[in-house]
Short mmCIF file of C-alpha atoms and ligand atoms in Angstrom, two decimals:
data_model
loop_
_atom_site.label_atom_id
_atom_site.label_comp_id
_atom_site.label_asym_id
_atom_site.label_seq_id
_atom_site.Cartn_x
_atom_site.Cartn_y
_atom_site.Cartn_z
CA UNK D 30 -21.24 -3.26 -13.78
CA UNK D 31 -21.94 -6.33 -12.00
CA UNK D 32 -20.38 -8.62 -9.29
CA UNK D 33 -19.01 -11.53 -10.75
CA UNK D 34 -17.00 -14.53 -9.08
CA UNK D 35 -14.86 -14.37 -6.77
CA UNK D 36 -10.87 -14.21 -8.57
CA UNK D 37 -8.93 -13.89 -4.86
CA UNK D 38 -9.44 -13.72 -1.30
CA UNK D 39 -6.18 -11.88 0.23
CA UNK D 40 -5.39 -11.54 3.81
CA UNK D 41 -7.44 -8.01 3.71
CA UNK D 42 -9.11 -7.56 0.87
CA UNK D 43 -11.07 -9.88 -1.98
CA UNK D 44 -11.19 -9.52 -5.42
CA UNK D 45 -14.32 -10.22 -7.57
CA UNK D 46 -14.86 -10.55 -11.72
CA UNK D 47 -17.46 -8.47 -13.35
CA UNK D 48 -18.95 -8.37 -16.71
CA UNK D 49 -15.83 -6.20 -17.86
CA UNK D 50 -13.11 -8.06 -18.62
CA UNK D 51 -10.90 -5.11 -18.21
CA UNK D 52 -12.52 -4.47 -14.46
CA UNK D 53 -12.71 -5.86 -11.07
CA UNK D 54 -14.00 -5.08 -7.47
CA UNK D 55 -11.92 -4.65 -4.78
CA UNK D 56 -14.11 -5.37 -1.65
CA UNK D 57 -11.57 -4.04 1.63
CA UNK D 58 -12.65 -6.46 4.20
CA UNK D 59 -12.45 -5.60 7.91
CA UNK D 60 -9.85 -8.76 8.40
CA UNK D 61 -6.47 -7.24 9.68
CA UNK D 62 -2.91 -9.49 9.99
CA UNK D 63 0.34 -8.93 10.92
CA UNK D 64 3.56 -11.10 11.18
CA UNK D 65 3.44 -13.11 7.77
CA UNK D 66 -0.42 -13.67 9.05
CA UNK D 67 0.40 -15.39 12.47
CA UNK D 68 -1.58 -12.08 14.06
CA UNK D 69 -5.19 -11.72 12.62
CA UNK D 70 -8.27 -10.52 14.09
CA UNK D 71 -11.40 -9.00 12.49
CA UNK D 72 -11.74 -5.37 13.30
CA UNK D 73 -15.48 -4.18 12.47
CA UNK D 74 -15.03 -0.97 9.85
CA UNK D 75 -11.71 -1.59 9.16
CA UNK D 76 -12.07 -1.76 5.86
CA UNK D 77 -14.11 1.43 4.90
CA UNK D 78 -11.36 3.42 6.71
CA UNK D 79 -8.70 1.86 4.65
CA UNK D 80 -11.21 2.02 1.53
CA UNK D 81 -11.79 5.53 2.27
CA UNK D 82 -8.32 6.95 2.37
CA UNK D 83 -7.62 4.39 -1.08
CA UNK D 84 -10.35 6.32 -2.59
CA UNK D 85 -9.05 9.61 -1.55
CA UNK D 86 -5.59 9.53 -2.61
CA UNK D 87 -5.69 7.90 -5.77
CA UNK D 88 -7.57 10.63 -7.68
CA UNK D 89 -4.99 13.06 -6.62
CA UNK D 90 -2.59 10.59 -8.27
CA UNK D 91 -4.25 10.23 -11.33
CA UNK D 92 -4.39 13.86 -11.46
CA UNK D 93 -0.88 14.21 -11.21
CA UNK D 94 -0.35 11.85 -14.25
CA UNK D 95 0.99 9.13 -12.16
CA UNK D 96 -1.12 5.92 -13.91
CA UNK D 97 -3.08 3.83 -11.19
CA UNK D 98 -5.74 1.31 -11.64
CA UNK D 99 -8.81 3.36 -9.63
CA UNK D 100 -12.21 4.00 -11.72
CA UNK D 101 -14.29 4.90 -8.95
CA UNK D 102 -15.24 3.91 -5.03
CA UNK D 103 -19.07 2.13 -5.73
CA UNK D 104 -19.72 1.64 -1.78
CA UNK D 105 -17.92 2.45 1.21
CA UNK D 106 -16.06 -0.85 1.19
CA UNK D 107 -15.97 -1.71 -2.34
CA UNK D 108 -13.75 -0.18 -5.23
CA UNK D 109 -13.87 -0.59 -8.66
CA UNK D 110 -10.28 -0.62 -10.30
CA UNK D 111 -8.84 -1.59 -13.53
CA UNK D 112 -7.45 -5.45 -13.78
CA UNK D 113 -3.64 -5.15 -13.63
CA UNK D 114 -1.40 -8.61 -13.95
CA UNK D 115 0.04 -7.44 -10.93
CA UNK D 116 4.01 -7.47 -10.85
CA UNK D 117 4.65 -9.97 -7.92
CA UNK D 118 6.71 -7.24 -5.68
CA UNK D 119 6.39 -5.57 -2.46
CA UNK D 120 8.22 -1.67 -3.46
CA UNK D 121 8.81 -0.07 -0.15
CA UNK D 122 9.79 3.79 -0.30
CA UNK D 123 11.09 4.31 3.09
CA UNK D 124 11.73 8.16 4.39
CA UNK D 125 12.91 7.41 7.96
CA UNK D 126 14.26 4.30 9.46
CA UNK D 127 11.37 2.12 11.18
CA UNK D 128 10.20 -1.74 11.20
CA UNK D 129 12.74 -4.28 9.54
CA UNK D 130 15.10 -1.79 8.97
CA UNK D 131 15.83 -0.81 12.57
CA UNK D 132 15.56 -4.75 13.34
CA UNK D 133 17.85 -5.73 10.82
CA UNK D 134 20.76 -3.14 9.82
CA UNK D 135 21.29 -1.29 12.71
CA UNK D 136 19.38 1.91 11.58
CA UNK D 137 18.38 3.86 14.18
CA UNK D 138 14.62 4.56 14.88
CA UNK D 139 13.27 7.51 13.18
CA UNK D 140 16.59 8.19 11.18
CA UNK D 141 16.18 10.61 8.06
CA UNK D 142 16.99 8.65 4.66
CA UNK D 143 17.42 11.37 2.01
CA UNK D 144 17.18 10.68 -0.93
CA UNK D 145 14.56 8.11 -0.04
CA UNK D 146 15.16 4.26 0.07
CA UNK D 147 13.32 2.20 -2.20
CA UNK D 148 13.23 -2.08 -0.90
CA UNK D 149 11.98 -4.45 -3.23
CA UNK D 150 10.66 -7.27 -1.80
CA UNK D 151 9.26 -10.86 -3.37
CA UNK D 152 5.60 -10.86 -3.24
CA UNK D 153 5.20 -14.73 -1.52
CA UNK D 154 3.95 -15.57 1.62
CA UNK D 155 5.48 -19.24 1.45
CA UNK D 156 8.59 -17.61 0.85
CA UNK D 157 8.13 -14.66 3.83
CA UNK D 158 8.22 -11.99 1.46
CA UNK D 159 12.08 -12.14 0.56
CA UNK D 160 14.25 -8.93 -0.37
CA UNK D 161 15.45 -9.09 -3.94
CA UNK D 162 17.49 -6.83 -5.67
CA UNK D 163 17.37 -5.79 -9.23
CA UNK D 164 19.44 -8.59 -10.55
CA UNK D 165 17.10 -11.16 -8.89
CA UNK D 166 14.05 -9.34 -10.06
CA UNK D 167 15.63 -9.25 -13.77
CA UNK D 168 16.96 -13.14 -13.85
CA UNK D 169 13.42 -14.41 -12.46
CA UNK D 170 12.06 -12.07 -15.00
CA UNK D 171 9.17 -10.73 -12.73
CA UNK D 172 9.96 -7.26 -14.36
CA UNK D 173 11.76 -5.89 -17.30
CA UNK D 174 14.71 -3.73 -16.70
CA UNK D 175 12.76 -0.99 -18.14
CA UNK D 176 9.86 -1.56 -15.90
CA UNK D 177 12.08 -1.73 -13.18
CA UNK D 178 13.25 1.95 -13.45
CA UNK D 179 9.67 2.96 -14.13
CA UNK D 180 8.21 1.55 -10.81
CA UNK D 181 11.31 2.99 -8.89
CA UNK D 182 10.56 6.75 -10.85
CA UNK D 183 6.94 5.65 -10.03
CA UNK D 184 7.04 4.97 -6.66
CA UNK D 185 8.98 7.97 -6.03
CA UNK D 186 6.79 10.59 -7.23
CA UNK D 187 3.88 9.02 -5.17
CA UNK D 188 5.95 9.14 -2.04
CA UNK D 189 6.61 12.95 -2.86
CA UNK D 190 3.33 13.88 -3.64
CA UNK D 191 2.23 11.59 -0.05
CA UNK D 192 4.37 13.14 2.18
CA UNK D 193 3.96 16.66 0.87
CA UNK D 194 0.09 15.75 1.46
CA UNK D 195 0.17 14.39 4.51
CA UNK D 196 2.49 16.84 6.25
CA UNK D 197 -0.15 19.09 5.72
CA UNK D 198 -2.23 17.08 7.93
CA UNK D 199 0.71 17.27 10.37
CA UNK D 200 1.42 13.56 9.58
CA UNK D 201 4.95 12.46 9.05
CA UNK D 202 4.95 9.20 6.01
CA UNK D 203 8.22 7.21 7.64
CA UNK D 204 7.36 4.46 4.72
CA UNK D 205 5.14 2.97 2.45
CA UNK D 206 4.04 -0.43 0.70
CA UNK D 207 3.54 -0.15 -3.13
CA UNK D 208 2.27 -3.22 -5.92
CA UNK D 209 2.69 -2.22 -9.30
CA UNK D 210 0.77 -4.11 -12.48
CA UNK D 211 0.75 -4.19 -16.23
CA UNK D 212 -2.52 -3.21 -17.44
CA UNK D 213 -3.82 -4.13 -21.32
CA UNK D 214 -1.53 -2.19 -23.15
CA UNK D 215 1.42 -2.74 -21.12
CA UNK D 216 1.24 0.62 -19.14
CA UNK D 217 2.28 0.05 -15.31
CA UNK D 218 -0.30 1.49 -12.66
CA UNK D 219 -0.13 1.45 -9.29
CA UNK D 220 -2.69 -1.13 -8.19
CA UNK D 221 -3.52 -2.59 -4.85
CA UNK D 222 -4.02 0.11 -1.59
CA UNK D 223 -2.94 3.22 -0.04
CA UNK D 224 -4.21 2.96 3.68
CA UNK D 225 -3.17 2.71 6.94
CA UNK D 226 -2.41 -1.08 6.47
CA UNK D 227 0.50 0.14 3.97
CA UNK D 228 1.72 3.42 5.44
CA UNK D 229 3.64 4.19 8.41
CA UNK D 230 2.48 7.12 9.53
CA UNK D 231 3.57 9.37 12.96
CA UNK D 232 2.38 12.20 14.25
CA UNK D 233 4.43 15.25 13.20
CA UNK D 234 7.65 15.50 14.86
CA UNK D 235 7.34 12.23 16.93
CA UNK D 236 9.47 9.06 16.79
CA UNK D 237 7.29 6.11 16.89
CA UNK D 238 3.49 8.24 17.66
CA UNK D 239 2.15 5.52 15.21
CA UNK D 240 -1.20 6.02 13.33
CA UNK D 241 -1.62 3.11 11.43
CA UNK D 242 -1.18 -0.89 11.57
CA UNK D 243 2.02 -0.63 13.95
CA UNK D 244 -0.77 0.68 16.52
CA UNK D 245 -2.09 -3.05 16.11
CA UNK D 246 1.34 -4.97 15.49
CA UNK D 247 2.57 -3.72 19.03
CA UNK D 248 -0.85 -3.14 20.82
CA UNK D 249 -0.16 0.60 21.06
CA UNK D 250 -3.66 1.00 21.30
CA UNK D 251 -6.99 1.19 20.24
CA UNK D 252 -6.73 0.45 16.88
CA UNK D 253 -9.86 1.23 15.09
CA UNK D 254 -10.32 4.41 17.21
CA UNK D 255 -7.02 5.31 15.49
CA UNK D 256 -8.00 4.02 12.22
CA UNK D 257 -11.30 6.28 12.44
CA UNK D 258 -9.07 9.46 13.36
CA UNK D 259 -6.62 9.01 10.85
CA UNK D 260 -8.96 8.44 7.77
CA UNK D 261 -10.59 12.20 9.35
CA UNK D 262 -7.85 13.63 9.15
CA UNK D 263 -6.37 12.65 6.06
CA UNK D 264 -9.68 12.77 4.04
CA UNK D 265 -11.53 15.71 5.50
CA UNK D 266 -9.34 18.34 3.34
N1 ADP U 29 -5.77 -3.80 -10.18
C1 ADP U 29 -5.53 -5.05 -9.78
N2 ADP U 29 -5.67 -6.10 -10.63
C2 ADP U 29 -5.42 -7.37 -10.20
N3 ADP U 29 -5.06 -7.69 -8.95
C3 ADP U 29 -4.91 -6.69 -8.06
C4 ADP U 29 -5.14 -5.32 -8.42
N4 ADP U 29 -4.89 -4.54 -7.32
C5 ADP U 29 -4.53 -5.39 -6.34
N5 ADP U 29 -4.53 -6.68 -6.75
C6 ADP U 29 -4.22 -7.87 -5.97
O1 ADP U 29 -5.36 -8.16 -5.19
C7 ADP U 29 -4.99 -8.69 -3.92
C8 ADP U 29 -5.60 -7.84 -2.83
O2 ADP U 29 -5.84 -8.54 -1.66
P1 ADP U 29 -4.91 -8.50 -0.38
O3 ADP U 29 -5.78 -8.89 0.76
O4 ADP U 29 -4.13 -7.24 -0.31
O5 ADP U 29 -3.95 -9.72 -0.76
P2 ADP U 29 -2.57 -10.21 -0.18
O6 ADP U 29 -2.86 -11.02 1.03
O7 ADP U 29 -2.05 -11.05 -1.33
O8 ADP U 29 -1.73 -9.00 0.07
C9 ADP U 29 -3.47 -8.66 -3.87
O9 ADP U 29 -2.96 -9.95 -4.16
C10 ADP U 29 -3.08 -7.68 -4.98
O10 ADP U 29 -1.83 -8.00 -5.55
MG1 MG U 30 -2.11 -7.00 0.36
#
């Protein structure tokens, strides 16, 4: 397979053709944003640690017959993934209360949400990533209502097999970021990442011991040192 031309640059990762029209490259980049991209900064590694726990937990998805777009990690950066038309929404499977949902509805910080709580939010920057709800999704026809309750029954079965993953690690998943696409035949597959960019991760039994992207959204710490510790721990199993 070869490189081919560049289809997107994202805020953290870019997207290249190849001479298979059914596959691209995802190269993770070491670029990092927060706040709708008014926080950036370029964080050397970044992106292998975030490539490196992708890598890692989509196998183990695959292998539990959930459909994702992974072939096969070709560098430490650099993934090669089937080409989804991606469905233009953010699907957030929350387990405890964190982020916007503390902000904005009163939740309080670290509170349990059984069964889990699935957000769907608009996929556009110039529109700041608005919540929609399934009558909004189905009207602007970004998804069937079929596909709808497949990427819901999706998203929850990765979330399950996550967190039952991760707690082994003695990491708590409070929530997760999921983008779903359509490949050839119509299938959905989760595309896009599983890192520490789209997790919220604590440390067992802690409210708010962060180990992922919150570290660098509130300056908690040193982010790449937790970046490096977290894709250890996660991958070395
Ligand atoms: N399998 C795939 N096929 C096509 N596009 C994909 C696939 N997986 C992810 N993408 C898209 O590639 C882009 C990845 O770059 P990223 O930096 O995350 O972009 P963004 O700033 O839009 O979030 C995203 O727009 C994502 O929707
Ligand atoms: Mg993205």
């Amino acid at each position: 397979m070869k490189q081919g031309d560049l289809l997107y640059v994202g805020k953290a990762k870019s997207v290249y053709l190849t001479d298979n029209p059914n596959e691209l490259l995802v190269v993770f980049r070491d670029d990092i944003t927060a706040f709708d991209g008014q926080k950036k900064n370029v964080l050397s590694g970044k992106g292998a640690y975030n490539a490196e726990v992708t890598a890692y937990f989509y196998p183990l998805l695959e292998a539990a017959n959930i459909p994702t777009h992974f072939f096969s990690a070709v560098s430490e950066n650099t993934h090669l993934v089937r080409k989804l038309s991606m469905i233009p929404l953010e699907v957030i499977v929350r387990n405890r209360a964190a982020g916007s949902l503390v902000k904005n509805y009163g939740f309080t910080e670290g509170q349990l949400l059984f069964p889990p709580v699935i957000v769907l939010d608009m996929k556009d920057d110039s529109r700041h990533d608005p919540m929609v709800n399934d009558d909004i999704v189905l009207a602007l026809g970004i998804a069937t209502a079929g596909e709808l309750r497949e990427i819901k029954r999706l998203a929850l079965a990765v979330n399950a097999l996550l967190r039952e993953n991760l707690a082994k690690k003695d990491l708590d998943l409070i929530d997760m970021k999921f983008e779903f696409g359509r490949d050839a035949c119509g299938v959905i597959r989760l595309g896009d990442e599983i890192s520490m960019d789209s997790m919220r991760l604590w440390d067992h039994g802690s409210v708010g011991a962060s180990l992922d992207k919150d570290v660098y959204r509130k300056e908690l710490g040193d982010v790449m040192e937790t970046y490096a510790a977290v894709a250890k721990r996660i991958c070395s199993e």
